[in-house]
């Protein structure tokens, strides 16, 4: 049985994980602060009004114009940042493309505005673009009904659901979905700034997440697929309630492990780093610990719901959006354990899902 780490042990492990990676650049500071991490590749940050308080975005110099990778939220702050960056870094030059690694608000929320303001096309994978369109056009009542049924099936009390959704029902960041896009396909290349950026598709965090890899320079625009310090959110949601996203994400990590060990990783959050293989090993170990934490308290044949199991993964009380993400992450690990044959899932006559050991 895996014993729970103490707070001191967690702190010590995280320090060791950080030391295993190399952080060759200082974090850009202030609005408009830019760091050139490779010739013609610029790193900057756009603030976000939440616990994860920034997104890293990247500007790619193409000589007679420029491209950007990920957009920030659909906020005035994001728009002000992009206006300033364009004038500062590429005065008088056109934005030739808006590249979004995936559909999440912080990565594609400002895409429509950028396309309109700079008359630039959107580059995105098919799965991400149409997921964004579907979610943006879904009737709010239908969406809430679907979520209610999903979370109740996982064992969440109705009053807890109502409190959770009430706190973020009026989401200020919902973007207008872009009217068109240029499709990114796995294995194809984009020629930008004298580099050939190969599209590497990953799954698990989102349906068809696009990383870009410049093999000659060993640079990976990683989006949310590999992050330093934290793991990507790996969730089951009401949109695909039978999904096994953890299997998909771990499989995608194995594919990224095939890239050069000294690759310079440009993530969407945290610091630019080297040590791709070491970070992948850390992430795999993290999720294996989570799986063991779920299995450790169980007795043979004992039944439990996803909502009950959430308390075994998270030591503190989760509120609002954290609760939604926490239960989704718990279900992702439970579905993986079912696939691995360590648990079975049984749905009772009232539609409630129960998990138990084999």
Short mmCIF file of C-alpha atoms in Angstrom, two decimals:
data_model
loop_
_atom_site.label_atom_id
_atom_site.label_comp_id
_atom_site.label_asym_id
_atom_site.label_seq_id
_atom_site.Cartn_x
_atom_site.Cartn_y
_atom_site.Cartn_z
CA UNK A 1 0.00 0.00 0.00
CA UNK A 2 1.27 3.47 -0.91
CA UNK A 3 1.42 5.72 2.12
CA UNK A 4 0.35 9.33 1.78
CA UNK A 5 3.22 11.77 1.50
CA UNK A 6 3.52 14.36 4.21
CA UNK A 7 3.55 18.03 3.25
CA UNK A 8 7.30 18.06 3.87
CA UNK A 9 7.80 15.04 1.59
CA UNK A 10 5.71 16.64 -1.16
CA UNK A 11 7.77 19.82 -0.92
CA UNK A 12 10.99 17.82 -1.06
CA UNK A 13 9.82 15.80 -4.08
CA UNK A 14 8.74 18.90 -5.99
CA UNK A 15 12.09 20.54 -5.32
CA UNK A 16 13.87 17.46 -6.67
CA UNK A 17 11.63 17.44 -9.74
CA UNK A 18 12.42 21.07 -10.42
CA UNK A 19 16.15 20.47 -10.05
CA UNK A 20 15.95 17.69 -12.64
CA UNK A 21 14.97 20.26 -15.27
CA UNK A 22 16.94 23.15 -16.72
CA UNK A 23 15.34 26.59 -16.96
CA UNK A 24 17.62 28.56 -19.32
CA UNK A 25 15.60 31.80 -19.48
CA UNK A 26 14.20 34.28 -17.00
CA UNK A 27 10.42 34.76 -17.04
CA UNK A 28 9.35 37.80 -19.09
CA UNK A 29 8.08 40.53 -16.79
CA UNK A 30 5.35 43.09 -17.24
CA UNK A 31 2.95 43.61 -20.11
CA UNK A 32 5.00 43.64 -23.28
CA UNK A 33 7.99 41.93 -21.68
CA UNK A 34 9.46 39.58 -24.28
CA UNK A 35 12.27 37.00 -24.17
CA UNK A 36 13.86 35.64 -27.36
CA UNK A 37 14.33 31.92 -26.63
CA UNK A 38 15.71 31.07 -30.09
CA UNK A 39 16.39 33.22 -33.16
CA UNK A 40 13.00 34.59 -34.22
CA UNK A 41 11.07 32.82 -31.43
CA UNK A 42 9.73 35.12 -28.72
CA UNK A 43 8.14 34.22 -25.38
CA UNK A 44 5.78 36.52 -23.52
CA UNK A 45 2.95 36.19 -21.03
CA UNK A 46 -0.64 37.38 -20.95
CA UNK A 47 -2.22 37.76 -17.49
CA UNK A 48 -5.33 35.81 -16.48
CA UNK A 49 -7.64 36.65 -13.54
CA UNK A 50 -7.55 33.23 -11.87
CA UNK A 51 -5.34 30.97 -9.78
CA UNK A 52 -3.33 30.02 -12.86
CA UNK A 53 -2.54 33.66 -13.46
CA UNK A 54 -0.88 33.62 -16.88
CA UNK A 55 -0.62 31.94 -20.22
CA UNK A 56 2.62 31.78 -22.16
CA UNK A 57 2.19 32.83 -25.78
CA UNK A 58 4.81 32.74 -28.50
CA UNK A 59 5.56 34.98 -31.46
CA UNK A 60 7.30 33.56 -34.53
CA UNK A 61 9.18 35.93 -36.85
CA UNK A 62 8.66 35.04 -40.51
CA UNK A 63 10.62 37.91 -42.03
CA UNK A 64 7.84 39.67 -43.91
CA UNK A 65 5.32 39.00 -41.15
CA UNK A 66 4.74 36.97 -38.01
CA UNK A 67 2.70 34.18 -36.45
CA UNK A 68 1.46 33.75 -32.92
CA UNK A 69 0.85 30.58 -30.90
CA UNK A 70 -2.14 30.68 -28.51
CA UNK A 71 -4.16 33.78 -27.75
CA UNK A 72 -5.08 34.26 -24.11
CA UNK A 73 -8.59 34.73 -22.75
CA UNK A 74 -11.32 36.77 -24.40
CA UNK A 75 -10.60 39.85 -22.26
CA UNK A 76 -9.68 43.50 -22.68
CA UNK A 77 -6.31 42.71 -21.10
CA UNK A 78 -5.52 40.14 -23.80
CA UNK A 79 -6.52 42.52 -26.57
CA UNK A 80 -4.41 45.32 -25.10
CA UNK A 81 -1.43 42.97 -24.83
CA UNK A 82 -1.68 41.89 -28.47
CA UNK A 83 -2.07 45.44 -29.72
CA UNK A 84 1.05 46.48 -27.81
CA UNK A 85 3.05 43.40 -28.85
CA UNK A 86 2.28 43.86 -32.54
CA UNK A 87 3.37 47.51 -32.45
CA UNK A 88 6.46 46.77 -30.38
CA UNK A 89 7.80 43.60 -32.01
CA UNK A 90 6.56 43.74 -35.60
CA UNK A 91 5.65 47.34 -36.46
CA UNK A 92 4.06 47.59 -39.88
CA UNK A 93 4.26 43.84 -40.52
CA UNK A 94 1.19 41.64 -40.99
CA UNK A 95 0.10 38.87 -38.68
CA UNK A 96 0.19 35.88 -41.04
CA UNK A 97 -1.50 33.32 -38.81
CA UNK A 98 -3.14 32.64 -35.44
CA UNK A 99 -2.09 29.14 -34.32
CA UNK A 100 -4.12 27.61 -31.48
CA UNK A 101 -2.82 24.44 -29.87
CA UNK A 102 -6.32 23.57 -28.64
CA UNK A 103 -9.78 24.98 -28.00
CA UNK A 104 -9.62 25.87 -24.28
CA UNK A 105 -10.56 29.46 -23.45
CA UNK A 106 -7.06 30.57 -22.51
CA UNK A 107 -5.63 29.23 -25.76
CA UNK A 108 -8.29 30.21 -28.29
CA UNK A 109 -10.51 32.71 -26.50
CA UNK A 110 -9.12 35.75 -28.30
CA UNK A 111 -8.83 34.07 -31.71
CA UNK A 112 -11.89 35.68 -33.31
CA UNK A 113 -10.77 39.16 -32.31
CA UNK A 114 -7.22 38.58 -33.57
CA UNK A 115 -8.50 37.26 -36.90
CA UNK A 116 -10.71 40.31 -37.33
CA UNK A 117 -8.30 42.92 -35.97
CA UNK A 118 -5.27 41.71 -37.94
CA UNK A 119 -7.03 40.06 -40.91
CA UNK A 120 -5.25 36.78 -40.16
CA UNK A 121 -6.26 33.14 -40.68
CA UNK A 122 -6.69 30.62 -37.87
CA UNK A 123 -4.66 27.39 -37.79
CA UNK A 124 -6.15 24.61 -35.66
CA UNK A 125 -6.86 20.89 -35.77
CA UNK A 126 -10.24 19.65 -36.94
CA UNK A 127 -11.16 18.12 -33.57
CA UNK A 128 -10.31 21.26 -31.61
CA UNK A 129 -12.06 23.68 -33.94
CA UNK A 130 -15.33 21.79 -34.09
CA UNK A 131 -15.32 21.07 -30.36
CA UNK A 132 -15.02 24.81 -29.80
CA UNK A 133 -17.87 25.52 -32.21
CA UNK A 134 -20.11 22.88 -30.65
CA UNK A 135 -19.56 24.11 -27.10
CA UNK A 136 -19.97 27.77 -28.04
CA UNK A 137 -23.27 27.07 -29.78
CA UNK A 138 -24.76 24.71 -27.17
CA UNK A 139 -27.90 26.00 -25.47
CA UNK A 140 -27.00 26.95 -21.87
CA UNK A 141 -30.03 25.16 -20.40
CA UNK A 142 -29.29 21.98 -22.33
CA UNK A 143 -25.65 22.14 -21.24
CA UNK A 144 -26.55 22.55 -17.56
CA UNK A 145 -29.07 19.70 -17.73
CA UNK A 146 -26.40 17.46 -19.24
CA UNK A 147 -23.89 18.41 -16.55
CA UNK A 148 -26.44 17.86 -13.77
CA UNK A 149 -27.17 14.33 -14.97
CA UNK A 150 -23.46 13.59 -15.37
CA UNK A 151 -22.41 14.76 -11.91
CA UNK A 152 -25.38 13.13 -10.19
CA UNK A 153 -24.46 9.87 -11.92
CA UNK A 154 -21.02 10.26 -10.30
CA UNK A 155 -22.62 10.67 -6.86
CA UNK A 156 -22.51 14.43 -6.40
CA UNK A 157 -25.41 15.68 -4.22
CA UNK A 158 -27.80 17.93 -6.13
CA UNK A 159 -27.34 20.85 -3.73
CA UNK A 160 -23.56 20.69 -4.23
CA UNK A 161 -24.04 20.76 -7.99
CA UNK A 162 -26.35 23.76 -7.82
CA UNK A 163 -23.88 25.65 -5.66
CA UNK A 164 -21.02 24.76 -7.99
CA UNK A 165 -22.76 25.84 -11.19
CA UNK A 166 -24.27 28.95 -9.65
CA UNK A 167 -20.84 30.40 -8.99
CA UNK A 168 -19.75 30.30 -12.63
CA UNK A 169 -23.02 30.24 -14.57
CA UNK A 170 -22.30 33.63 -16.12
CA UNK A 171 -18.96 32.80 -17.68
CA UNK A 172 -17.31 36.05 -18.84
CA UNK A 173 -14.73 34.33 -21.03
CA UNK A 174 -16.90 32.49 -23.56
CA UNK A 175 -15.52 33.50 -26.96
CA UNK A 176 -17.23 34.05 -30.26
CA UNK A 177 -16.21 31.04 -32.29
CA UNK A 178 -14.06 31.86 -35.33
CA UNK A 179 -15.97 31.52 -38.62
CA UNK A 180 -13.28 29.54 -40.45
CA UNK A 181 -9.96 27.78 -39.98
CA UNK A 182 -7.03 26.17 -41.77
CA UNK A 183 -6.70 22.59 -40.66
CA UNK A 184 -3.56 21.30 -38.94
CA UNK A 185 -2.92 17.61 -39.59
CA UNK A 186 -0.62 15.25 -37.75
CA UNK A 187 2.79 14.99 -39.40
CA UNK A 188 2.45 17.96 -41.75
CA UNK A 189 4.84 20.90 -41.48
CA UNK A 190 4.50 24.67 -41.30
CA UNK A 191 7.41 26.65 -42.79
CA UNK A 192 7.90 29.68 -40.54
CA UNK A 193 11.05 31.73 -40.04
CA UNK A 194 13.30 29.32 -41.90
CA UNK A 195 12.19 26.40 -39.72
CA UNK A 196 10.03 23.41 -40.51
CA UNK A 197 7.57 23.01 -37.64
CA UNK A 198 6.06 19.51 -37.63
CA UNK A 199 2.57 19.09 -36.22
CA UNK A 200 2.51 16.47 -33.44
CA UNK A 201 -1.00 15.59 -32.28
CA UNK A 202 -1.64 14.64 -28.67
CA UNK A 203 -4.79 13.48 -26.89
CA UNK A 204 -6.16 13.25 -23.37
CA UNK A 205 -6.05 16.88 -22.28
CA UNK A 206 -8.18 17.89 -25.25
CA UNK A 207 -9.48 16.05 -28.33
CA UNK A 208 -6.73 16.79 -30.88
CA UNK A 209 -4.08 18.99 -29.27
CA UNK A 210 -1.41 20.29 -31.67
CA UNK A 211 2.22 20.62 -30.62
CA UNK A 212 4.76 22.02 -33.08
CA UNK A 213 8.28 20.57 -33.25
CA UNK A 214 11.28 22.05 -35.06
CA UNK A 215 13.58 19.04 -35.27
CA UNK A 216 16.72 20.83 -36.53
CA UNK A 217 16.70 23.22 -33.58
CA UNK A 218 15.05 20.78 -31.14
CA UNK A 219 12.29 23.20 -30.09
CA UNK A 220 8.84 22.02 -29.00
CA UNK A 221 5.85 24.36 -28.79
CA UNK A 222 4.10 22.14 -26.28
CA UNK A 223 0.86 23.93 -25.40
CA UNK A 224 -0.69 22.12 -22.43
CA UNK A 225 0.50 18.65 -23.43
CA UNK A 226 3.65 18.83 -21.26
CA UNK A 227 3.92 21.39 -18.45
CA UNK A 228 6.61 21.97 -15.81
CA UNK A 229 5.54 21.98 -12.18
CA UNK A 230 1.94 20.89 -12.76
CA UNK A 231 0.16 18.20 -14.73
CA UNK A 232 -2.24 18.93 -17.54
CA UNK A 233 -5.89 18.59 -16.52
CA UNK A 234 -7.00 15.11 -17.59
CA UNK A 235 -10.77 15.01 -17.21
CA UNK A 236 -13.91 13.06 -18.02
CA UNK A 237 -16.82 15.39 -18.76
CA UNK A 238 -20.49 15.17 -19.64
CA UNK A 239 -19.61 15.68 -23.31
CA UNK A 240 -17.88 12.26 -23.47
CA UNK A 241 -18.84 10.46 -20.24
CA UNK A 242 -17.38 7.06 -21.19
CA UNK A 243 -13.97 8.42 -22.20
CA UNK A 244 -10.62 7.14 -20.95
CA UNK A 245 -8.54 10.32 -21.40
CA UNK A 246 -5.71 9.23 -19.11
CA UNK A 247 -4.86 6.32 -21.41
CA UNK A 248 -4.81 8.69 -24.37
CA UNK A 249 -2.66 11.25 -22.59
CA UNK A 250 -0.12 8.71 -21.35
CA UNK A 251 0.10 7.28 -24.86
CA UNK A 252 0.73 10.78 -26.20
CA UNK A 253 3.53 11.27 -23.66
CA UNK A 254 5.23 8.13 -24.96
CA UNK A 255 5.17 9.64 -28.42
CA UNK A 256 6.74 12.87 -27.18
CA UNK A 257 9.43 10.81 -25.46
CA UNK A 258 10.67 9.95 -28.97
CA UNK A 259 11.79 13.56 -29.42
CA UNK A 260 15.33 14.60 -28.50
CA UNK A 261 16.06 14.56 -24.76
CA UNK A 262 17.59 18.06 -24.87
CA UNK A 263 14.57 19.58 -26.63
CA UNK A 264 13.78 23.14 -25.57
CA UNK A 265 10.18 22.90 -24.37
CA UNK A 266 7.97 25.99 -24.74
CA UNK A 267 4.94 25.24 -22.54
CA UNK A 268 1.71 27.21 -22.19
CA UNK A 269 2.18 27.67 -18.43
CA UNK A 270 5.25 27.79 -16.23
CA UNK A 271 8.81 28.31 -17.47
CA UNK A 272 10.53 27.35 -20.70
CA UNK A 273 12.67 24.31 -19.88
CA UNK A 274 14.95 21.52 -21.03
CA UNK A 275 14.59 17.98 -19.72
CA UNK A 276 11.66 16.63 -21.73
CA UNK A 277 12.30 12.97 -20.92
CA UNK A 278 12.77 13.66 -17.21
CA UNK A 279 9.54 15.65 -17.10
CA UNK A 280 7.61 12.90 -18.85
CA UNK A 281 8.89 10.40 -16.27
CA UNK A 282 7.79 12.74 -13.47
CA UNK A 283 4.31 13.08 -14.96
CA UNK A 284 3.93 9.34 -15.41
CA UNK A 285 5.00 8.78 -11.80
CA UNK A 286 2.55 11.44 -10.58
CA UNK A 287 -0.42 9.76 -12.17
CA UNK A 288 0.67 6.33 -10.99
CA UNK A 289 0.70 7.73 -7.45
CA UNK A 290 -2.82 9.05 -8.00
CA UNK A 291 -3.97 5.63 -9.15
CA UNK A 292 -2.44 3.99 -6.09
CA UNK A 293 -4.05 6.55 -3.79
CA UNK A 294 -7.42 5.55 -5.22
CA UNK A 295 -6.80 1.84 -4.71
CA UNK A 296 -5.09 2.00 -1.30
CA UNK A 297 -8.14 2.48 0.98
CA UNK A 298 -10.26 -0.17 -0.72
CA UNK A 299 -11.22 -3.55 0.62
CA UNK A 300 -12.08 -6.45 -1.67
CA UNK A 301 -15.50 -5.87 -3.23
CA UNK A 302 -16.04 -2.50 -1.53
CA UNK A 303 -18.26 -0.13 -3.52
CA UNK A 304 -17.83 3.62 -3.87
CA UNK A 305 -18.84 6.49 -6.15
CA UNK A 306 -16.64 8.86 -8.09
CA UNK A 307 -17.68 11.66 -5.76
CA UNK A 308 -16.55 9.65 -2.72
CA UNK A 309 -13.25 8.78 -4.38
CA UNK A 310 -12.53 12.44 -5.09
CA UNK A 311 -11.83 12.94 -1.39
CA UNK A 312 -9.05 10.36 -1.58
CA UNK A 313 -7.20 12.32 -4.27
CA UNK A 314 -7.67 15.86 -2.97
CA UNK A 315 -6.83 16.71 0.61
CA UNK A 316 -8.59 20.07 0.72
CA UNK A 317 -12.17 21.05 0.05
CA UNK A 318 -12.77 21.94 -3.57
CA UNK A 319 -15.06 24.79 -4.51
CA UNK A 320 -16.74 26.05 -7.66
CA UNK A 321 -14.79 25.23 -10.82
CA UNK A 322 -12.21 23.29 -8.76
CA UNK A 323 -14.94 20.83 -7.82
CA UNK A 324 -15.89 20.27 -11.44
CA UNK A 325 -12.27 19.75 -12.45
CA UNK A 326 -11.51 17.58 -9.41
CA UNK A 327 -14.37 15.18 -10.02
CA UNK A 328 -13.56 15.03 -13.72
CA UNK A 329 -9.95 14.16 -12.91
CA UNK A 330 -11.03 11.52 -10.39
CA UNK A 331 -13.28 9.89 -12.98
CA UNK A 332 -10.42 9.88 -15.49
CA UNK A 333 -8.32 7.85 -13.07
CA UNK A 334 -11.22 5.52 -12.21
CA UNK A 335 -11.92 4.85 -15.89
CA UNK A 336 -8.24 4.06 -16.39
CA UNK A 337 -8.29 1.60 -13.48
CA UNK A 338 -11.34 -0.07 -15.02
CA UNK A 339 -9.51 -0.38 -18.31
CA UNK A 340 -6.51 -1.85 -16.46
CA UNK A 341 -8.79 -4.44 -14.89
CA UNK A 342 -8.36 -3.34 -11.28
CA UNK A 343 -11.89 -1.96 -10.88
CA UNK A 344 -15.32 -2.67 -12.31
CA UNK A 345 -18.12 -0.16 -12.72
CA UNK A 346 -21.73 -1.04 -11.98
CA UNK A 347 -24.70 1.25 -12.66
CA UNK A 348 -27.59 0.76 -10.25
CA UNK A 349 -31.32 1.07 -10.95
CA UNK A 350 -31.26 4.79 -10.14
CA UNK A 351 -28.51 5.48 -12.67
CA UNK A 352 -25.75 5.92 -10.09
CA UNK A 353 -22.30 4.58 -11.01
CA UNK A 354 -20.53 2.45 -8.40
CA UNK A 355 -16.93 1.24 -8.62
CA UNK A 356 -15.52 -1.76 -6.83
CA UNK A 357 -12.41 -3.91 -6.80
CA UNK A 358 -12.44 -7.13 -8.75
#
